[in-house]
Amino acid sequence: MMKGKNVLLLGAGAMGALAARTVSAFDEVASLTVASLNRSDAEKVAVRCPGLARAESVDVTDHDALVGFMRQADLVLNCVGPFFRFGPPILQAAIEAGVDYLDICDDPEPTRIMLDQDAVARDAGVTAIIGMGASPGINNLLGACVHDRLDTTDLLVAGWNIEEKTDDALEFSAAVIHWMEQCSGTILECRDGSLVPGRPLLDLSIDYPGRGRRTIYTVGHPEPVSFHSSWPDVRETHCGMVMPSAWIGGFRKYRDAIDAGKMTLEQAGRDLVAEAAKSDWIDVLLTALSRLTDGPRLPLFFVLGTGRGDGREKTVAASLRATPPDMASMTGVPLALGALLHLRGQTAGAGVMAPERAFDPDAFFELFAPYCTLPRPCPARELVELVEA
């Protein structure tokens, strides 16, 4: 029987806690170390893990200490954000330590920086898989399902939906600040086969097979970057938010205020949360009315691709028929399952890569299905919904 491995999880927030509880239960994991700057935070996570888990304190900004700490592990899972600050240096430490690595990076710029370390990681014999959460992560593997069904791909659009309800409440957090960052400034997209700066919150019209045409709104995210890296033949890549058209004016006001230096990311995030909490019946009515005219409802996560297949112009879309009930589970569980696939030897080899290059999507969704309970459980063979036009 294969000997279990020692796993180090950095970060003790909501995403890290879910990943820790999930991964510590696997037979392939002999021990789990949960590490945070504040040891008490790590202890709160470790004590709830079903497997052998312990807590440690670590300062990820102390490079030499971090490298030495990592050398005690067989695999590092990184949940320390924001990734624009901590992603590249923690990956660099893992490569120097010679230990394999997964993270949930959700920022496009560090995604590009880390993907550029592919050759360095391969030379060190290190496998590093970045963006193994929900979006990115689940969406990347849905992208692989789409790309596999097209002979040539002209366009890939990754979408995530903020008008469909989950069990999450909007609260001020680092995630909200990140959201404001990706709705302002410039974003990375692929056009004419090259990564270029784009503007967030622009209209993006898509025709979803079997549902119809809908306008979504561009947003900064890693999928356009990783799709370009994994499939450089794809001519155009975007990420888009699905929301009622009644909301887009407010988001654009935050974008313009941030870009003009009138609001910080934190101020915009706090204001967004406050406005959402005090929405009155007029806001609710306007939202309901806009939904009547905006077009079809779209899945919570999806990827749509256009190109050629079967000798004709073709559009393919992939989504999930069920998901975990909240964002912590939708992010932490995929990270843990990515770790499991890697420990079972089911990754693509050494180097820095996105999930669509690292994993077989069928193998991932087979493991993921039991965690998908919203709106109801779904068998693994039916979890991914593929539609074509």
mmCIF file of N, CA and C in Angstrom, residues 249-343:
data_model
loop_
_atom_site.group_PDB
_atom_site.id
_atom_site.type_symbol
_atom_site.label_atom_id
_atom_site.label_comp_id
_atom_site.label_asym_id
_atom_site.label_seq_id
_atom_site.Cartn_x
_atom_site.Cartn_y
_atom_site.Cartn_z
ATOM 1 N N GLY A 249 -24.818 49.799 -13.513
ATOM 2 C CA GLY A 249 -24.522 51.222 -13.335
ATOM 3 C C GLY A 249 -23.807 51.483 -12.021
ATOM 4 N N GLY A 250 -24.256 50.837 -10.960
ATOM 5 C CA GLY A 250 -23.604 51.003 -9.659
ATOM 6 C C GLY A 250 -22.182 50.494 -9.663
ATOM 7 N N PHE A 251 -21.958 49.338 -10.276
ATOM 8 C CA PHE A 251 -20.602 48.791 -10.346
ATOM 9 C C PHE A 251 -19.686 49.727 -11.142
ATOM 10 N N ARG A 252 -20.220 50.276 -12.224
ATOM 11 C CA ARG A 252 -19.384 51.180 -13.039
ATOM 12 C C ARG A 252 -19.062 52.465 -12.289
ATOM 13 N N LYS A 253 -19.952 52.923 -11.418
ATOM 14 C CA LYS A 253 -19.645 54.103 -10.600
ATOM 15 C C LYS A 253 -18.481 53.817 -9.664
ATOM 16 N N TYR A 254 -18.468 52.604 -9.065
ATOM 17 C CA TYR A 254 -17.329 52.234 -8.220
ATOM 18 C C TYR A 254 -16.059 52.157 -9.058
ATOM 19 N N ARG A 255 -16.140 51.549 -10.239
ATOM 20 C CA ARG A 255 -14.972 51.457 -11.124
ATOM 21 C C ARG A 255 -14.407 52.838 -11.429
ATOM 22 N N ASP A 256 -15.287 53.738 -11.839
ATOM 23 C CA ASP A 256 -14.829 55.074 -12.231
ATOM 24 C C ASP A 256 -14.263 55.851 -11.045
ATOM 25 N N ALA A 257 -14.867 55.683 -9.868
ATOM 26 C CA ALA A 257 -14.368 56.379 -8.681
ATOM 27 C C ALA A 257 -13.002 55.849 -8.270
ATOM 28 N N ILE A 258 -12.818 54.536 -8.344
ATOM 29 C CA ILE A 258 -11.510 53.947 -8.018
ATOM 30 C C ILE A 258 -10.462 54.420 -9.019
ATOM 31 N N ASP A 259 -10.803 54.360 -10.305
ATOM 32 C CA ASP A 259 -9.840 54.746 -11.343
ATOM 33 C C ASP A 259 -9.458 56.219 -11.243
ATOM 34 N N ALA A 260 -10.394 57.062 -10.770
ATOM 35 C CA ALA A 260 -10.115 58.494 -10.637
ATOM 36 C C ALA A 260 -9.436 58.839 -9.312
ATOM 37 N N GLY A 261 -9.205 57.840 -8.462
ATOM 38 C CA GLY A 261 -8.578 58.086 -7.178
ATOM 39 C C GLY A 261 -9.505 58.676 -6.142
ATOM 40 N N LYS A 262 -10.823 58.646 -6.397
ATOM 41 C CA LYS A 262 -11.792 59.208 -5.457
ATOM 42 C C LYS A 262 -12.188 58.215 -4.363
ATOM 43 N N MET A 263 -11.969 56.924 -4.616
ATOM 44 C CA MET A 263 -12.252 55.896 -3.621
ATOM 45 C C MET A 263 -11.105 54.883 -3.663
ATOM 46 N N THR A 264 -10.761 54.348 -2.500
ATOM 47 C CA THR A 264 -9.839 53.216 -2.463
ATOM 48 C C THR A 264 -10.633 51.932 -2.703
ATOM 49 N N LEU A 265 -9.925 50.851 -2.955
ATOM 50 C CA LEU A 265 -10.592 49.554 -3.107
ATOM 51 C C LEU A 265 -11.376 49.212 -1.848
ATOM 52 N N GLU A 266 -10.791 49.503 -0.687
ATOM 53 C CA GLU A 266 -11.453 49.188 0.579
ATOM 54 C C GLU A 266 -12.717 50.037 0.752
ATOM 55 N N GLN A 267 -12.632 51.321 0.437
ATOM 56 C CA GLN A 267 -13.815 52.184 0.563
ATOM 57 C C GLN A 267 -14.935 51.726 -0.364
ATOM 58 N N ALA A 268 -14.578 51.375 -1.586
ATOM 59 C CA ALA A 268 -15.591 50.901 -2.528
ATOM 60 C C ALA A 268 -16.216 49.603 -2.035
ATOM 61 N N GLY A 269 -15.391 48.707 -1.503
ATOM 62 C CA GLY A 269 -15.917 47.440 -0.999
ATOM 63 C C GLY A 269 -16.856 47.621 0.174
ATOM 64 N N ARG A 270 -16.467 48.487 1.103
ATOM 65 C CA ARG A 270 -17.338 48.732 2.265
ATOM 66 C C ARG A 270 -18.653 49.376 1.832
ATOM 67 N N ASP A 271 -18.573 50.295 0.873
ATOM 68 C CA ASP A 271 -19.786 50.960 0.402
ATOM 69 C C ASP A 271 -20.705 49.971 -0.316
ATOM 70 N N LEU A 272 -20.108 49.078 -1.108
ATOM 71 C CA LEU A 272 -20.908 48.062 -1.802
ATOM 72 C C LEU A 272 -21.663 47.189 -0.811
ATOM 73 N N VAL A 273 -20.977 46.719 0.224
ATOM 74 C CA VAL A 273 -21.618 45.867 1.233
ATOM 75 C C VAL A 273 -22.731 46.632 1.951
ATOM 76 N N ALA A 274 -22.466 47.898 2.298
ATOM 77 C CA ALA A 274 -23.472 48.708 2.988
ATOM 78 C C ALA A 274 -24.696 48.932 2.113
ATOM 79 N N GLU A 275 -24.474 49.233 0.834
ATOM 80 C CA GLU A 275 -25.605 49.464 -0.078
ATOM 81 C C GLU A 275 -26.418 48.198 -0.270
ATOM 82 N N ALA A 276 -25.739 47.051 -0.359
ATOM 83 C CA ALA A 276 -26.458 45.780 -0.525
ATOM 84 C C ALA A 276 -27.322 45.481 0.696
ATOM 85 N N ALA A 277 -26.825 45.849 1.889
ATOM 86 C CA ALA A 277 -27.562 45.560 3.121
ATOM 87 C C ALA A 277 -28.809 46.414 3.274
ATOM 88 N N LYS A 278 -28.799 47.631 2.707
ATOM 89 C CA LYS A 278 -29.935 48.530 2.920
ATOM 90 C C LYS A 278 -30.824 48.684 1.689
ATOM 91 N N SER A 279 -30.691 47.772 0.704
ATOM 92 C CA SER A 279 -31.522 47.852 -0.497
ATOM 93 C C SER A 279 -33.007 47.871 -0.108
ATOM 94 N N ASP A 280 -33.739 48.827 -0.663
ATOM 95 C CA ASP A 280 -35.160 48.923 -0.324
ATOM 96 C C ASP A 280 -36.010 48.265 -1.409
ATOM 97 N N TRP A 281 -37.319 48.371 -1.280
ATOM 98 C CA TRP A 281 -38.234 47.659 -2.182
ATOM 99 C C TRP A 281 -38.123 48.168 -3.614
ATOM 100 N N ILE A 282 -37.724 49.453 -3.783
ATOM 101 C CA ILE A 282 -37.566 49.986 -5.146
ATOM 102 C C ILE A 282 -36.404 49.272 -5.846
ATOM 103 N N ASP A 283 -35.280 49.085 -5.111
ATOM 104 C CA ASP A 283 -34.144 48.365 -5.692
ATOM 105 C C ASP A 283 -34.533 46.939 -6.057
ATOM 106 N N VAL A 284 -35.273 46.295 -5.158
ATOM 107 C CA VAL A 284 -35.703 44.920 -5.412
ATOM 108 C C VAL A 284 -36.608 44.864 -6.643
ATOM 109 N N LEU A 285 -37.514 45.837 -6.762
ATOM 110 C CA LEU A 285 -38.428 45.872 -7.906
ATOM 111 C C LEU A 285 -37.666 46.104 -9.208
ATOM 112 N N LEU A 286 -36.714 47.065 -9.209
ATOM 113 C CA LEU A 286 -35.940 47.340 -10.417
ATOM 114 C C LEU A 286 -35.131 46.119 -10.837
ATOM 115 N N THR A 287 -34.577 45.416 -9.850
ATOM 116 C CA THR A 287 -33.822 44.208 -10.169
ATOM 117 C C THR A 287 -34.714 43.154 -10.785
ATOM 118 N N ALA A 288 -35.908 42.966 -10.193
ATOM 119 C CA ALA A 288 -36.841 41.975 -10.717
ATOM 120 C C ALA A 288 -37.288 42.330 -12.128
ATOM 121 N N LEU A 289 -37.546 43.611 -12.368
ATOM 122 C CA LEU A 289 -37.977 44.032 -13.707
ATOM 123 C C LEU A 289 -36.868 43.853 -14.734
ATOM 124 N N SER A 290 -35.620 44.165 -14.337
ATOM 125 C CA SER A 290 -34.525 44.014 -15.293
ATOM 126 C C SER A 290 -34.313 42.551 -15.650
ATOM 127 N N ARG A 291 -34.551 41.657 -14.699
ATOM 128 C CA ARG A 291 -34.381 40.237 -14.980
ATOM 129 C C ARG A 291 -35.387 39.751 -16.017
ATOM 130 N N LEU A 292 -36.525 40.412 -16.078
ATOM 131 C CA LEU A 292 -37.542 40.016 -17.057
ATOM 132 C C LEU A 292 -37.103 40.337 -18.480
ATOM 133 N N THR A 293 -36.237 41.335 -18.632
ATOM 134 C CA THR A 293 -35.839 41.771 -19.976
ATOM 135 C C THR A 293 -34.391 41.459 -20.318
ATOM 136 N N ASP A 294 -33.607 41.021 -19.335
ATOM 137 C CA ASP A 294 -32.179 40.815 -19.565
ATOM 138 C C ASP A 294 -31.870 39.613 -20.448
ATOM 139 N N GLY A 295 -32.758 38.645 -20.468
ATOM 140 C CA GLY A 295 -32.464 37.430 -21.219
ATOM 141 C C GLY A 295 -32.484 36.222 -20.304
ATOM 142 N N PRO A 296 -31.992 35.095 -20.784
ATOM 143 C CA PRO A 296 -32.131 33.847 -20.038
ATOM 144 C C PRO A 296 -31.273 33.807 -18.779
ATOM 145 N N ARG A 297 -31.710 33.006 -17.811
ATOM 146 C CA ARG A 297 -30.868 32.718 -16.660
ATOM 147 C C ARG A 297 -29.693 31.867 -17.126
ATOM 148 N N LEU A 298 -28.548 32.078 -16.500
ATOM 149 C CA LEU A 298 -27.348 31.331 -16.853
ATOM 150 C C LEU A 298 -26.824 30.594 -15.622
ATOM 151 N N PRO A 299 -26.014 29.554 -15.822
ATOM 152 C CA PRO A 299 -25.520 28.761 -14.686
ATOM 153 C C PRO A 299 -24.647 29.575 -13.737
ATOM 154 N N LEU A 300 -24.441 29.009 -12.545
ATOM 155 C CA LEU A 300 -23.608 29.661 -11.536
ATOM 156 C C LEU A 300 -22.165 29.792 -12.021
ATOM 157 N N PHE A 301 -21.630 28.734 -12.617
ATOM 158 C CA PHE A 301 -20.328 28.742 -13.277
ATOM 159 C C PHE A 301 -20.492 28.123 -14.653
ATOM 160 N N PHE A 302 -19.780 28.630 -15.639
ATOM 161 C CA PHE A 302 -19.853 28.030 -16.965
ATOM 162 C C PHE A 302 -18.675 28.495 -17.806
ATOM 163 N N VAL A 303 -18.415 27.749 -18.861
ATOM 164 C CA VAL A 303 -17.477 28.164 -19.903
ATOM 165 C C VAL A 303 -18.158 27.948 -21.244
ATOM 166 N N LEU A 304 -18.072 28.952 -22.099
ATOM 167 C CA LEU A 304 -18.638 28.881 -23.443
ATOM 168 C C LEU A 304 -17.510 29.046 -24.447
ATOM 169 N N GLY A 305 -17.505 28.197 -25.469
ATOM 170 C CA GLY A 305 -16.491 28.276 -26.506
ATOM 171 C C GLY A 305 -17.100 28.252 -27.889
ATOM 172 N N THR A 306 -16.483 28.979 -28.804
ATOM 173 C CA THR A 306 -16.906 28.942 -30.202
ATOM 174 C C THR A 306 -15.709 28.578 -31.073
ATOM 175 N N GLY A 307 -15.994 27.942 -32.192
ATOM 176 C CA GLY A 307 -14.942 27.537 -33.122
ATOM 177 C C GLY A 307 -15.519 26.614 -34.170
ATOM 178 N N ARG A 308 -14.738 25.603 -34.539
ATOM 179 C CA ARG A 308 -15.188 24.625 -35.520
ATOM 180 C C ARG A 308 -15.083 23.227 -34.937
ATOM 181 N N GLY A 309 -16.081 22.420 -35.259
ATOM 182 C CA GLY A 309 -16.096 21.026 -34.851
ATOM 183 C C GLY A 309 -17.080 20.272 -35.712
ATOM 184 N N ASP A 310 -16.772 19.020 -36.001
ATOM 185 C CA ASP A 310 -17.652 18.204 -36.848
ATOM 186 C C ASP A 310 -17.873 18.849 -38.208
ATOM 187 N N GLY A 311 -16.853 19.575 -38.692
ATOM 188 C CA GLY A 311 -16.936 20.159 -40.021
ATOM 189 C C GLY A 311 -17.819 21.377 -40.148
ATOM 190 N N ARG A 312 -18.126 22.057 -39.012
ATOM 191 C CA ARG A 312 -19.020 23.224 -39.067
ATOM 192 C C ARG A 312 -18.645 24.201 -37.960
ATOM 193 N N GLU A 313 -19.207 25.419 -38.073
ATOM 194 C CA GLU A 313 -19.100 26.372 -36.974
ATOM 195 C C GLU A 313 -19.884 25.826 -35.780
ATOM 196 N N LYS A 314 -19.305 25.949 -34.603
ATOM 197 C CA LYS A 314 -19.904 25.260 -33.457
ATOM 198 C C LYS A 314 -19.715 26.083 -32.181
ATOM 199 N N THR A 315 -20.738 26.073 -31.321
ATOM 200 C CA THR A 315 -20.661 26.654 -29.985
ATOM 201 C C THR A 315 -20.903 25.552 -28.963
ATOM 202 N N VAL A 316 -20.044 25.479 -27.961
ATOM 203 C CA VAL A 316 -20.167 24.485 -26.893
ATOM 204 C C VAL A 316 -20.132 25.211 -25.550
ATOM 205 N N ALA A 317 -21.003 24.812 -24.632
ATOM 206 C CA ALA A 317 -20.995 25.378 -23.282
ATOM 207 C C ALA A 317 -21.018 24.250 -22.263
ATOM 208 N N ALA A 318 -20.294 24.447 -21.161
ATOM 209 C CA ALA A 318 -20.239 23.464 -20.079
ATOM 210 C C ALA A 318 -20.556 24.150 -18.761
ATOM 211 N N SER A 319 -21.347 23.480 -17.932
ATOM 212 C CA SER A 319 -21.700 23.998 -16.614
ATOM 213 C C SER A 319 -21.925 22.817 -15.685
ATOM 214 N N LEU A 320 -22.243 23.104 -14.432
ATOM 215 C CA LEU A 320 -22.527 22.066 -13.455
ATOM 216 C C LEU A 320 -24.017 22.042 -13.136
ATOM 217 N N ARG A 321 -24.567 20.839 -13.037
ATOM 218 C CA ARG A 321 -25.971 20.711 -12.643
ATOM 219 C C ARG A 321 -26.160 20.876 -11.137
ATOM 220 N N ALA A 322 -25.101 20.727 -10.371
ATOM 221 C CA ALA A 322 -25.158 20.915 -8.916
ATOM 222 C C ALA A 322 -23.800 21.416 -8.445
ATOM 223 N N THR A 323 -23.799 22.133 -7.331
ATOM 224 C CA THR A 323 -22.556 22.665 -6.760
ATOM 225 C C THR A 323 -22.581 22.467 -5.246
ATOM 226 N N PRO A 324 -21.428 22.619 -4.574
ATOM 227 C CA PRO A 324 -21.449 22.734 -3.115
ATOM 228 C C PRO A 324 -22.269 23.958 -2.702
ATOM 229 N N PRO A 325 -22.680 24.025 -1.432
ATOM 230 C CA PRO A 325 -23.658 25.044 -1.032
ATOM 231 C C PRO A 325 -23.112 26.445 -0.808
ATOM 232 N N ASP A 326 -21.796 26.619 -0.680
ATOM 233 C CA ASP A 326 -21.257 27.942 -0.381
ATOM 234 C C ASP A 326 -19.883 28.090 -1.019
ATOM 235 N N MET A 327 -19.386 29.333 -1.046
ATOM 236 C CA MET A 327 -18.139 29.613 -1.753
ATOM 237 C C MET A 327 -16.934 28.978 -1.066
ATOM 238 N N ALA A 328 -16.937 28.878 0.263
ATOM 239 C CA ALA A 328 -15.819 28.224 0.941
ATOM 240 C C ALA A 328 -15.687 26.779 0.479
ATOM 241 N N SER A 329 -16.806 26.074 0.384
ATOM 242 C CA SER A 329 -16.780 24.688 -0.087
ATOM 243 C C SER A 329 -16.431 24.614 -1.563
ATOM 244 N N MET A 330 -16.959 25.558 -2.359
ATOM 245 C CA MET A 330 -16.695 25.535 -3.797
ATOM 246 C C MET A 330 -15.235 25.821 -4.113
ATOM 247 N N THR A 331 -14.513 26.433 -3.170
ATOM 248 C CA THR A 331 -13.099 26.725 -3.375
ATOM 249 C C THR A 331 -12.204 25.728 -2.638
ATOM 250 N N GLY A 332 -12.505 25.476 -1.363
ATOM 251 C CA GLY A 332 -11.653 24.599 -0.561
ATOM 252 C C GLY A 332 -11.694 23.146 -0.980
ATOM 253 N N VAL A 333 -12.872 22.648 -1.348
ATOM 254 C CA VAL A 333 -12.987 21.244 -1.742
ATOM 255 C C VAL A 333 -12.213 20.954 -3.033
ATOM 256 N N PRO A 334 -12.348 21.763 -4.102
ATOM 257 C CA PRO A 334 -11.533 21.493 -5.287
ATOM 258 C C PRO A 334 -10.027 21.493 -5.002
ATOM 259 N N LEU A 335 -9.559 22.380 -4.122
ATOM 260 C CA LEU A 335 -8.140 22.375 -3.776
ATOM 261 C C LEU A 335 -7.751 21.036 -3.150
ATOM 262 N N ALA A 336 -8.581 20.556 -2.219
ATOM 263 C CA ALA A 336 -8.291 19.279 -1.570
ATOM 264 C C ALA A 336 -8.329 18.127 -2.573
ATOM 265 N N LEU A 337 -9.275 18.153 -3.496
ATOM 266 C CA LEU A 337 -9.370 17.081 -4.489
ATOM 267 C C LEU A 337 -8.214 17.147 -5.483
ATOM 268 N N GLY A 338 -7.758 18.357 -5.795
ATOM 269 C CA GLY A 338 -6.566 18.484 -6.618
ATOM 270 C C GLY A 338 -5.362 17.857 -5.930
ATOM 271 N N ALA A 339 -5.257 18.085 -4.619
ATOM 272 C CA ALA A 339 -4.175 17.460 -3.849
ATOM 273 C C ALA A 339 -4.285 15.941 -3.902
ATOM 274 N N LEU A 340 -5.503 15.424 -3.770
ATOM 275 C CA LEU A 340 -5.707 13.975 -3.811
ATOM 276 C C LEU A 340 -5.289 13.392 -5.159
ATOM 277 N N LEU A 341 -5.716 14.027 -6.247
ATOM 278 C CA LEU A 341 -5.331 13.556 -7.576
ATOM 279 C C LEU A 341 -3.814 13.577 -7.740
ATOM 280 N N HIS A 342 -3.187 14.625 -7.227
ATOM 281 C CA HIS A 342 -1.726 14.707 -7.337
ATOM 282 C C HIS A 342 -1.055 13.609 -6.521
ATOM 283 N N LEU A 343 -1.530 13.370 -5.297
ATOM 284 C CA LEU A 343 -0.936 12.333 -4.465
ATOM 285 C C LEU A 343 -1.141 10.945 -5.057
#
